[in-house]
């Protein structure tokens, strides 16, 4: 009996440790990126360049872990046809999400960006209806309306609003919504089951290529002309390593808990980011209207997650309900996941 209790306690402690790791890494990565992009000491206001570095680092690290040291294993079954028709669109949308999401931090506060991200279920649902993956109903229309109302109220309460930053953030939201739709259409329906390592291994090089092209035209010349930026190798390595570790923490949480647990953890993480950003960054000025609006939006998001989980269970596929969580999050580099 004592052994069983000890084993149960150990399992519970391990689960909470993974959840805390996910929340810490996800929140920390957002603050880390914001600091790198806005720090006067580093002087590196190049979101495209930062995101490109993350994807190159992820590509190289995945290659060494899976092909050289063979510490981790990638899923088999990938073909050239599947890569071109499925992985490349996902990689392009992932690159778009990270690029625009990181750029938004140049214009708006971390807290406000997080509030705007609450609109994500609305974007996913609308695009899902357009793609024939979702069905419009009065219940879903009410949930989407609550989320939209909350985001509008939070935006109304923002003191120093930058519409350029809002446009960038909304572009990142659309990119992430399209990525999730493409995941559903191109990956799940073809029977591919990709764990985070496999997904990073296949998607990261494609995303890096998609980011390289706009970087050459938009930031390369600026970076060459501005020789005053100082990005220490240690800081760069830590920043990129945090991105990689975040994706692994998502895998650990999914493996040891359920989809509902990680979604709840995501909501907790969002509130942690909003509240901590008010303490860490001078550009964050939270108002009562901000918090009320964000609270309304989060209530809508919780209702949406609950509805999705019930829908998955009603299909008679409890395994899908336990694992139905996007495995490569935008939060990893914007953060958005």
mmCIF file of C-alpha atoms in Angstrom:
data_model
loop_
_atom_site.group_PDB
_atom_site.id
_atom_site.type_symbol
_atom_site.label_atom_id
_atom_site.label_comp_id
_atom_site.label_asym_id
_atom_site.label_seq_id
_atom_site.Cartn_x
_atom_site.Cartn_y
_atom_site.Cartn_z
ATOM 1 C CA UNK A 1 0.000 0.000 0.000
ATOM 2 C CA UNK A 2 2.792 2.385 0.926
ATOM 3 C CA UNK A 3 4.592 1.567 -2.336
ATOM 4 C CA UNK A 4 1.459 2.296 -4.345
ATOM 5 C CA UNK A 5 0.980 5.634 -2.607
ATOM 6 C CA UNK A 6 4.633 6.468 -3.130
ATOM 7 C CA UNK A 7 4.390 5.610 -6.838
ATOM 8 C CA UNK A 8 1.177 7.649 -7.193
ATOM 9 C CA UNK A 9 2.744 10.634 -5.464
ATOM 10 C CA UNK A 10 5.836 10.338 -7.647
ATOM 11 C CA UNK A 11 3.686 10.238 -10.795
ATOM 12 C CA UNK A 12 1.658 13.267 -9.704
ATOM 13 C CA UNK A 13 4.818 15.182 -8.795
ATOM 14 C CA UNK A 14 6.336 14.377 -12.203
ATOM 15 C CA UNK A 15 3.189 15.557 -13.994
ATOM 16 C CA UNK A 16 3.166 18.859 -12.122
ATOM 17 C CA UNK A 17 6.891 19.245 -12.815
ATOM 18 C CA UNK A 18 6.274 18.872 -16.557
ATOM 19 C CA UNK A 19 3.401 21.377 -16.404
ATOM 20 C CA UNK A 20 5.524 23.902 -14.526
ATOM 21 C CA UNK A 21 8.343 23.357 -17.027
ATOM 22 C CA UNK A 22 5.965 24.026 -19.932
ATOM 23 C CA UNK A 23 4.524 27.172 -18.327
ATOM 24 C CA UNK A 24 7.992 28.459 -17.382
ATOM 25 C CA UNK A 25 9.530 27.806 -20.805
ATOM 26 C CA UNK A 26 6.552 29.155 -22.737
ATOM 27 C CA UNK A 27 6.338 32.339 -20.649
ATOM 28 C CA UNK A 28 10.108 32.724 -20.484
ATOM 29 C CA UNK A 29 10.524 32.394 -24.251
ATOM 30 C CA UNK A 30 8.047 35.212 -24.874
ATOM 31 C CA UNK A 31 9.864 37.501 -22.423
ATOM 32 C CA UNK A 32 13.258 36.437 -23.793
ATOM 33 C CA UNK A 33 12.277 37.320 -27.365
ATOM 34 C CA UNK A 34 10.792 40.639 -26.286
ATOM 35 C CA UNK A 35 13.983 41.503 -24.414
ATOM 36 C CA UNK A 36 16.248 40.559 -27.350
ATOM 37 C CA UNK A 37 14.212 42.623 -29.809
ATOM 38 C CA UNK A 38 13.885 45.696 -27.578
ATOM 39 C CA UNK A 39 17.127 45.628 -25.563
ATOM 40 C CA UNK A 40 19.384 48.639 -26.114
ATOM 41 C CA UNK A 41 22.398 46.583 -25.030
ATOM 42 C CA UNK A 42 21.922 43.984 -27.787
ATOM 43 C CA UNK A 43 20.363 46.447 -30.255
ATOM 44 C CA UNK A 44 18.877 43.700 -32.435
ATOM 45 C CA UNK A 45 15.484 44.968 -33.672
ATOM 46 C CA UNK A 46 15.270 42.334 -36.402
ATOM 47 C CA UNK A 47 12.357 39.940 -35.793
ATOM 48 C CA UNK A 48 12.820 38.237 -39.155
ATOM 49 C CA UNK A 49 16.494 37.618 -38.445
ATOM 50 C CA UNK A 50 15.754 36.324 -34.935
ATOM 51 C CA UNK A 51 13.080 33.924 -36.163
ATOM 52 C CA UNK A 52 15.342 32.735 -38.993
ATOM 53 C CA UNK A 53 18.112 32.004 -36.480
ATOM 54 C CA UNK A 54 15.647 29.963 -34.381
ATOM 55 C CA UNK A 55 14.611 27.829 -37.345
ATOM 56 C CA UNK A 56 18.194 27.249 -38.525
ATOM 57 C CA UNK A 57 19.211 26.257 -34.982
ATOM 58 C CA UNK A 58 16.216 23.927 -34.682
ATOM 59 C CA UNK A 59 16.984 22.316 -38.063
ATOM 60 C CA UNK A 60 20.635 21.684 -37.193
ATOM 61 C CA UNK A 61 19.882 20.407 -33.682
ATOM 62 C CA UNK A 62 17.147 18.060 -34.922
ATOM 63 C CA UNK A 63 19.525 16.650 -37.534
ATOM 64 C CA UNK A 64 22.250 15.939 -34.978
ATOM 65 C CA UNK A 65 19.838 14.459 -32.418
ATOM 66 C CA UNK A 66 18.132 12.138 -34.911
ATOM 67 C CA UNK A 67 20.739 11.332 -37.564
ATOM 68 C CA UNK A 68 24.158 11.777 -35.942
ATOM 69 C CA UNK A 69 23.741 10.901 -32.253
ATOM 70 C CA UNK A 70 20.439 9.033 -32.825
ATOM 71 C CA UNK A 71 19.168 10.036 -29.386
ATOM 72 C CA UNK A 72 15.667 10.626 -30.722
ATOM 73 C CA UNK A 73 13.685 8.903 -33.428
ATOM 74 C CA UNK A 74 11.611 10.511 -36.162
ATOM 75 C CA UNK A 75 8.403 9.015 -37.498
ATOM 76 C CA UNK A 76 8.675 7.099 -40.759
ATOM 77 C CA UNK A 77 6.387 7.374 -43.790
ATOM 78 C CA UNK A 78 7.407 10.767 -45.171
ATOM 79 C CA UNK A 79 7.621 10.924 -48.980
ATOM 80 C CA UNK A 80 8.617 13.696 -51.391
ATOM 81 C CA UNK A 81 4.990 14.073 -52.502
ATOM 82 C CA UNK A 82 3.752 14.411 -48.921
ATOM 83 C CA UNK A 83 6.554 16.832 -48.043
ATOM 84 C CA UNK A 84 5.855 19.135 -50.995
ATOM 85 C CA UNK A 85 2.070 19.010 -50.771
ATOM 86 C CA UNK A 86 1.689 18.937 -46.974
ATOM 87 C CA UNK A 87 4.784 19.895 -44.989
ATOM 88 C CA UNK A 88 5.778 22.902 -47.103
ATOM 89 C CA UNK A 89 2.429 24.734 -46.681
ATOM 90 C CA UNK A 90 2.575 24.047 -42.925
ATOM 91 C CA UNK A 91 6.173 25.283 -42.794
ATOM 92 C CA UNK A 92 5.273 28.437 -44.711
ATOM 93 C CA UNK A 93 2.396 29.253 -42.345
ATOM 94 C CA UNK A 94 4.556 28.510 -39.314
ATOM 95 C CA UNK A 95 7.198 30.915 -40.633
ATOM 96 C CA UNK A 96 4.526 33.556 -41.222
ATOM 97 C CA UNK A 97 3.169 33.108 -37.685
ATOM 98 C CA UNK A 98 6.542 33.486 -36.015
ATOM 99 C CA UNK A 99 7.684 36.375 -38.204
ATOM 100 C CA UNK A 100 4.558 38.494 -37.762
ATOM 101 C CA UNK A 101 4.130 37.561 -34.093
ATOM 102 C CA UNK A 102 7.686 38.576 -33.229
ATOM 103 C CA UNK A 103 7.373 41.774 -35.282
ATOM 104 C CA UNK A 104 4.273 42.743 -33.295
ATOM 105 C CA UNK A 105 6.443 42.961 -30.147
ATOM 106 C CA UNK A 106 8.207 45.919 -31.736
ATOM 107 C CA UNK A 107 4.974 47.938 -31.589
ATOM 108 C CA UNK A 108 2.743 46.593 -28.809
ATOM 109 C CA UNK A 109 3.267 45.271 -25.289
ATOM 110 C CA UNK A 110 3.595 41.575 -24.465
ATOM 111 C CA UNK A 111 0.387 41.706 -22.415
ATOM 112 C CA UNK A 112 -1.674 43.266 -25.205
ATOM 113 C CA UNK A 113 -0.236 40.832 -27.771
ATOM 114 C CA UNK A 114 -1.293 37.973 -25.501
ATOM 115 C CA UNK A 115 -4.792 39.415 -25.237
ATOM 116 C CA UNK A 116 -5.082 39.646 -29.027
ATOM 117 C CA UNK A 117 -4.004 35.998 -29.349
ATOM 118 C CA UNK A 118 -7.180 34.998 -27.503
ATOM 119 C CA UNK A 119 -8.981 35.571 -30.828
ATOM 120 C CA UNK A 120 -7.242 32.443 -32.195
ATOM 121 C CA UNK A 121 -10.236 30.045 -31.784
ATOM 122 C CA UNK A 122 -12.389 32.469 -33.785
ATOM 123 C CA UNK A 123 -9.897 32.505 -36.673
ATOM 124 C CA UNK A 124 -9.515 28.712 -36.568
ATOM 125 C CA UNK A 125 -13.297 28.190 -36.495
ATOM 126 C CA UNK A 126 -14.034 30.597 -39.359
ATOM 127 C CA UNK A 127 -11.335 29.076 -41.574
ATOM 128 C CA UNK A 128 -12.496 25.602 -40.501
ATOM 129 C CA UNK A 129 -16.045 26.388 -41.636
ATOM 130 C CA UNK A 130 -14.699 27.721 -44.950
ATOM 131 C CA UNK A 131 -12.658 24.518 -45.420
ATOM 132 C CA UNK A 132 -15.581 22.271 -44.482
ATOM 133 C CA UNK A 133 -13.938 21.040 -41.273
ATOM 134 C CA UNK A 134 -16.329 22.783 -38.888
ATOM 135 C CA UNK A 135 -20.102 23.266 -38.865
ATOM 136 C CA UNK A 136 -21.687 26.539 -37.838
ATOM 137 C CA UNK A 137 -24.074 26.237 -34.896
ATOM 138 C CA UNK A 138 -25.796 28.591 -32.464
ATOM 139 C CA UNK A 139 -23.585 27.327 -29.625
ATOM 140 C CA UNK A 140 -20.359 27.961 -31.545
ATOM 141 C CA UNK A 141 -21.633 31.334 -32.761
ATOM 142 C CA UNK A 142 -22.273 32.335 -29.141
ATOM 143 C CA UNK A 143 -18.808 31.163 -28.047
ATOM 144 C CA UNK A 144 -17.112 33.013 -30.914
ATOM 145 C CA UNK A 145 -19.103 36.142 -30.070
ATOM 146 C CA UNK A 146 -18.005 36.000 -26.406
ATOM 147 C CA UNK A 147 -14.332 35.650 -27.386
ATOM 148 C CA UNK A 148 -14.587 38.480 -29.930
ATOM 149 C CA UNK A 149 -16.354 40.733 -27.427
ATOM 150 C CA UNK A 150 -13.655 40.068 -24.841
ATOM 151 C CA UNK A 151 -10.842 40.924 -27.270
ATOM 152 C CA UNK A 152 -12.649 44.106 -28.357
ATOM 153 C CA UNK A 153 -13.114 45.205 -24.746
ATOM 154 C CA UNK A 154 -9.452 44.454 -23.974
ATOM 155 C CA UNK A 155 -8.402 46.470 -27.043
ATOM 156 C CA UNK A 156 -10.638 49.361 -26.020
ATOM 157 C CA UNK A 157 -8.912 49.407 -22.640
ATOM 158 C CA UNK A 158 -5.409 49.562 -24.152
ATOM 159 C CA UNK A 159 -3.797 52.917 -23.382
ATOM 160 C CA UNK A 160 -0.969 53.017 -25.941
ATOM 161 C CA UNK A 161 -2.459 51.096 -28.850
ATOM 162 C CA UNK A 162 -0.464 50.768 -32.078
ATOM 163 C CA UNK A 163 -2.575 49.683 -35.021
ATOM 164 C CA UNK A 164 0.529 48.577 -36.916
ATOM 165 C CA UNK A 165 1.293 46.183 -34.081
ATOM 166 C CA UNK A 166 -2.333 45.004 -34.048
ATOM 167 C CA UNK A 167 -2.176 44.269 -37.785
ATOM 168 C CA UNK A 168 1.061 42.295 -37.363
ATOM 169 C CA UNK A 169 -0.388 40.308 -34.443
ATOM 170 C CA UNK A 170 -3.620 39.569 -36.298
ATOM 171 C CA UNK A 171 -1.559 38.453 -39.292
ATOM 172 C CA UNK A 172 0.283 36.055 -36.987
ATOM 173 C CA UNK A 173 -3.036 34.754 -35.661
ATOM 174 C CA UNK A 174 -4.296 34.111 -39.206
ATOM 175 C CA UNK A 175 -1.026 32.345 -40.056
ATOM 176 C CA UNK A 176 -1.322 30.082 -37.016
ATOM 177 C CA UNK A 177 -4.982 29.350 -37.762
ATOM 178 C CA UNK A 178 -4.072 28.373 -41.336
ATOM 179 C CA UNK A 179 -1.261 26.177 -40.022
ATOM 180 C CA UNK A 180 -3.676 24.298 -37.770
ATOM 181 C CA UNK A 181 -6.164 23.904 -40.627
ATOM 182 C CA UNK A 182 -3.384 22.614 -42.896
ATOM 183 C CA UNK A 183 -2.338 20.203 -40.142
ATOM 184 C CA UNK A 184 -5.873 18.825 -40.105
ATOM 185 C CA UNK A 185 -6.187 18.608 -43.899
ATOM 186 C CA UNK A 186 -2.708 17.576 -44.960
ATOM 187 C CA UNK A 187 -1.404 15.512 -42.045
ATOM 188 C CA UNK A 188 -4.213 13.941 -39.995
ATOM 189 C CA UNK A 189 -6.310 13.003 -43.024
ATOM 190 C CA UNK A 190 -3.317 11.309 -44.635
ATOM 191 C CA UNK A 191 -2.781 9.221 -41.518
ATOM 192 C CA UNK A 192 0.550 10.780 -40.575
ATOM 193 C CA UNK A 193 1.316 10.868 -36.850
ATOM 194 C CA UNK A 194 4.175 13.253 -36.243
ATOM 195 C CA UNK A 195 5.565 13.802 -32.763
ATOM 196 C CA UNK A 196 7.163 17.199 -32.022
ATOM 197 C CA UNK A 197 10.681 16.028 -32.932
ATOM 198 C CA UNK A 198 9.473 14.681 -36.289
ATOM 199 C CA UNK A 199 7.486 17.822 -36.930
ATOM 200 C CA UNK A 200 10.442 20.071 -36.086
ATOM 201 C CA UNK A 201 12.758 17.902 -38.184
ATOM 202 C CA UNK A 202 10.569 18.218 -41.264
ATOM 203 C CA UNK A 203 9.084 21.702 -40.795
ATOM 204 C CA UNK A 204 12.053 23.735 -39.484
ATOM 205 C CA UNK A 205 14.172 23.645 -42.694
ATOM 206 C CA UNK A 206 11.140 24.608 -44.773
ATOM 207 C CA UNK A 207 10.281 27.465 -42.397
ATOM 208 C CA UNK A 208 13.905 28.647 -42.465
ATOM 209 C CA UNK A 209 13.823 28.785 -46.260
ATOM 210 C CA UNK A 210 10.519 30.683 -46.223
ATOM 211 C CA UNK A 211 12.016 33.204 -43.775
ATOM 212 C CA UNK A 212 15.314 33.529 -45.655
ATOM 213 C CA UNK A 213 13.685 35.006 -48.756
ATOM 214 C CA UNK A 214 11.925 37.981 -47.073
ATOM 215 C CA UNK A 215 14.942 38.451 -44.747
ATOM 216 C CA UNK A 216 17.207 39.030 -47.764
ATOM 217 C CA UNK A 217 14.913 41.789 -49.060
ATOM 218 C CA UNK A 218 13.742 43.354 -45.783
ATOM 219 C CA UNK A 219 16.447 43.034 -43.122
ATOM 220 C CA UNK A 220 19.749 41.859 -44.608
ATOM 221 C CA UNK A 221 20.801 45.309 -45.826
ATOM 222 C CA UNK A 222 19.743 46.985 -42.583
ATOM 223 C CA UNK A 223 21.752 44.497 -40.522
ATOM 224 C CA UNK A 224 24.820 45.042 -42.697
ATOM 225 C CA UNK A 225 24.525 48.838 -42.442
ATOM 226 C CA UNK A 226 23.903 48.804 -38.689
ATOM 227 C CA UNK A 227 27.092 47.333 -37.294
ATOM 228 C CA UNK A 228 26.277 48.482 -33.760
ATOM 229 C CA UNK A 229 24.156 45.455 -32.889
ATOM 230 C CA UNK A 230 25.734 43.101 -30.381
ATOM 231 C CA UNK A 231 24.199 39.643 -30.140
ATOM 232 C CA UNK A 232 26.528 37.554 -27.909
ATOM 233 C CA UNK A 233 26.887 33.946 -28.995
ATOM 234 C CA UNK A 234 25.883 32.725 -25.532
ATOM 235 C CA UNK A 235 22.640 34.749 -25.550
ATOM 236 C CA UNK A 236 21.846 33.597 -29.091
ATOM 237 C CA UNK A 237 22.441 29.952 -28.180
ATOM 238 C CA UNK A 238 20.335 30.177 -25.012
ATOM 239 C CA UNK A 239 17.519 31.943 -26.846
ATOM 240 C CA UNK A 240 17.446 29.327 -29.611
ATOM 241 C CA UNK A 241 17.804 26.475 -27.123
ATOM 242 C CA UNK A 242 14.798 27.747 -25.156
ATOM 243 C CA UNK A 243 12.757 27.604 -28.353
ATOM 244 C CA UNK A 244 13.761 23.992 -28.904
ATOM 245 C CA UNK A 245 13.214 23.029 -25.260
ATOM 246 C CA UNK A 246 9.725 24.539 -25.335
ATOM 247 C CA UNK A 247 8.635 22.164 -28.088
ATOM 248 C CA UNK A 248 10.049 19.206 -26.167
ATOM 249 C CA UNK A 249 8.187 20.292 -23.026
ATOM 250 C CA UNK A 250 4.935 20.274 -25.019
ATOM 251 C CA UNK A 251 5.695 16.670 -25.989
ATOM 252 C CA UNK A 252 6.343 15.712 -22.363
ATOM 253 C CA UNK A 253 3.108 17.331 -21.166
ATOM 254 C CA UNK A 254 1.037 15.662 -23.891
ATOM 255 C CA UNK A 255 2.633 12.295 -23.114
ATOM 256 C CA UNK A 256 2.015 12.442 -19.356
ATOM 257 C CA UNK A 257 -1.303 14.318 -19.194
ATOM 258 C CA UNK A 258 -4.308 15.000 -21.417
ATOM 259 C CA UNK A 259 -5.376 17.560 -23.987
ATOM 260 C CA UNK A 260 -7.601 19.233 -21.387
ATOM 261 C CA UNK A 261 -4.677 19.548 -18.964
ATOM 262 C CA UNK A 262 -2.379 21.234 -21.455
ATOM 263 C CA UNK A 263 -5.160 23.573 -22.537
ATOM 264 C CA UNK A 264 -5.759 24.588 -18.928
ATOM 265 C CA UNK A 265 -1.999 25.004 -18.523
ATOM 266 C CA UNK A 266 -2.049 27.218 -21.619
ATOM 267 C CA UNK A 267 -4.682 29.463 -20.049
ATOM 268 C CA UNK A 268 -2.633 29.684 -16.840
ATOM 269 C CA UNK A 269 0.439 30.533 -18.908
ATOM 270 C CA UNK A 270 -1.447 33.317 -20.711
ATOM 271 C CA UNK A 271 -2.427 34.949 -17.418
ATOM 272 C CA UNK A 272 1.127 34.560 -16.088
ATOM 273 C CA UNK A 273 2.488 36.317 -19.182
ATOM 274 C CA UNK A 274 -0.052 39.139 -18.967
ATOM 275 C CA UNK A 275 0.534 39.831 -15.275
ATOM 276 C CA UNK A 276 4.316 39.383 -15.271
ATOM 277 C CA UNK A 277 4.782 41.581 -18.334
ATOM 278 C CA UNK A 278 3.245 44.457 -16.377
ATOM 279 C CA UNK A 279 6.055 44.052 -13.839
ATOM 280 C CA UNK A 280 8.928 43.424 -16.274
ATOM 281 C CA UNK A 281 8.324 45.870 -19.134
ATOM 282 C CA UNK A 282 7.816 49.612 -18.954
ATOM 283 C CA UNK A 283 5.606 49.641 -22.071
ATOM 284 C CA UNK A 284 2.927 47.539 -20.331
ATOM 285 C CA UNK A 285 0.182 49.514 -18.607
ATOM 286 C CA UNK A 286 -2.704 47.253 -17.631
ATOM 287 C CA UNK A 287 -6.141 48.761 -17.005
ATOM 288 C CA UNK A 288 -9.280 47.320 -15.418
ATOM 289 C CA UNK A 289 -10.928 47.323 -18.861
ATOM 290 C CA UNK A 290 -7.959 45.320 -20.229
ATOM 291 C CA UNK A 291 -8.313 42.660 -17.574
ATOM 292 C CA UNK A 292 -12.113 42.461 -17.747
ATOM 293 C CA UNK A 293 -11.994 42.106 -21.525
ATOM 294 C CA UNK A 294 -9.282 39.473 -21.372
ATOM 295 C CA UNK A 295 -11.219 37.596 -18.683
ATOM 296 C CA UNK A 296 -14.286 37.505 -20.965
ATOM 297 C CA UNK A 297 -12.180 36.256 -23.875
ATOM 298 C CA UNK A 298 -10.535 33.538 -21.745
ATOM 299 C CA UNK A 299 -13.974 32.378 -20.554
ATOM 300 C CA UNK A 300 -14.934 32.006 -24.215
ATOM 301 C CA UNK A 301 -11.713 30.128 -24.967
ATOM 302 C CA UNK A 302 -12.406 27.753 -22.053
ATOM 303 C CA UNK A 303 -15.917 27.105 -23.409
ATOM 304 C CA UNK A 304 -14.445 26.469 -26.863
ATOM 305 C CA UNK A 305 -11.876 23.971 -25.517
ATOM 306 C CA UNK A 306 -14.582 22.183 -23.523
ATOM 307 C CA UNK A 307 -16.825 21.989 -26.584
ATOM 308 C CA UNK A 308 -14.015 20.587 -28.752
ATOM 309 C CA UNK A 309 -13.090 17.932 -26.204
ATOM 310 C CA UNK A 310 -16.712 16.820 -25.783
ATOM 311 C CA UNK A 311 -17.055 16.650 -29.559
ATOM 312 C CA UNK A 312 -13.967 14.443 -29.861
ATOM 313 C CA UNK A 313 -15.193 12.110 -27.106
ATOM 314 C CA UNK A 314 -18.649 11.874 -28.696
ATOM 315 C CA UNK A 315 -17.017 10.608 -31.880
ATOM 316 C CA UNK A 316 -16.036 7.545 -29.896
ATOM 317 C CA UNK A 317 -12.301 8.256 -30.095
ATOM 318 C CA UNK A 318 -11.025 8.921 -26.576
ATOM 319 C CA UNK A 319 -7.401 8.614 -27.708
ATOM 320 C CA UNK A 320 -7.848 11.554 -30.050
ATOM 321 C CA UNK A 321 -9.381 13.562 -27.243
ATOM 322 C CA UNK A 322 -6.366 12.812 -25.070
ATOM 323 C CA UNK A 323 -3.818 13.815 -27.687
ATOM 324 C CA UNK A 324 -5.587 16.461 -29.763
ATOM 325 C CA UNK A 325 -3.182 19.304 -29.232
ATOM 326 C CA UNK A 326 -1.091 21.010 -31.894
ATOM 327 C CA UNK A 327 2.429 19.693 -31.349
ATOM 328 C CA UNK A 328 4.504 22.538 -32.707
ATOM 329 C CA UNK A 329 3.396 25.758 -31.070
ATOM 330 C CA UNK A 330 3.788 29.335 -32.242
ATOM 331 C CA UNK A 331 4.483 30.148 -28.715
ATOM 332 C CA UNK A 332 7.863 28.533 -29.228
ATOM 333 C CA UNK A 333 9.195 31.608 -30.883
ATOM 334 C CA UNK A 334 6.689 34.378 -30.618
ATOM 335 C CA UNK A 335 4.613 32.815 -28.849
ATOM 336 C CA UNK A 336 2.615 32.653 -29.598
ATOM 337 C CA UNK A 337 1.971 28.344 -29.032
#
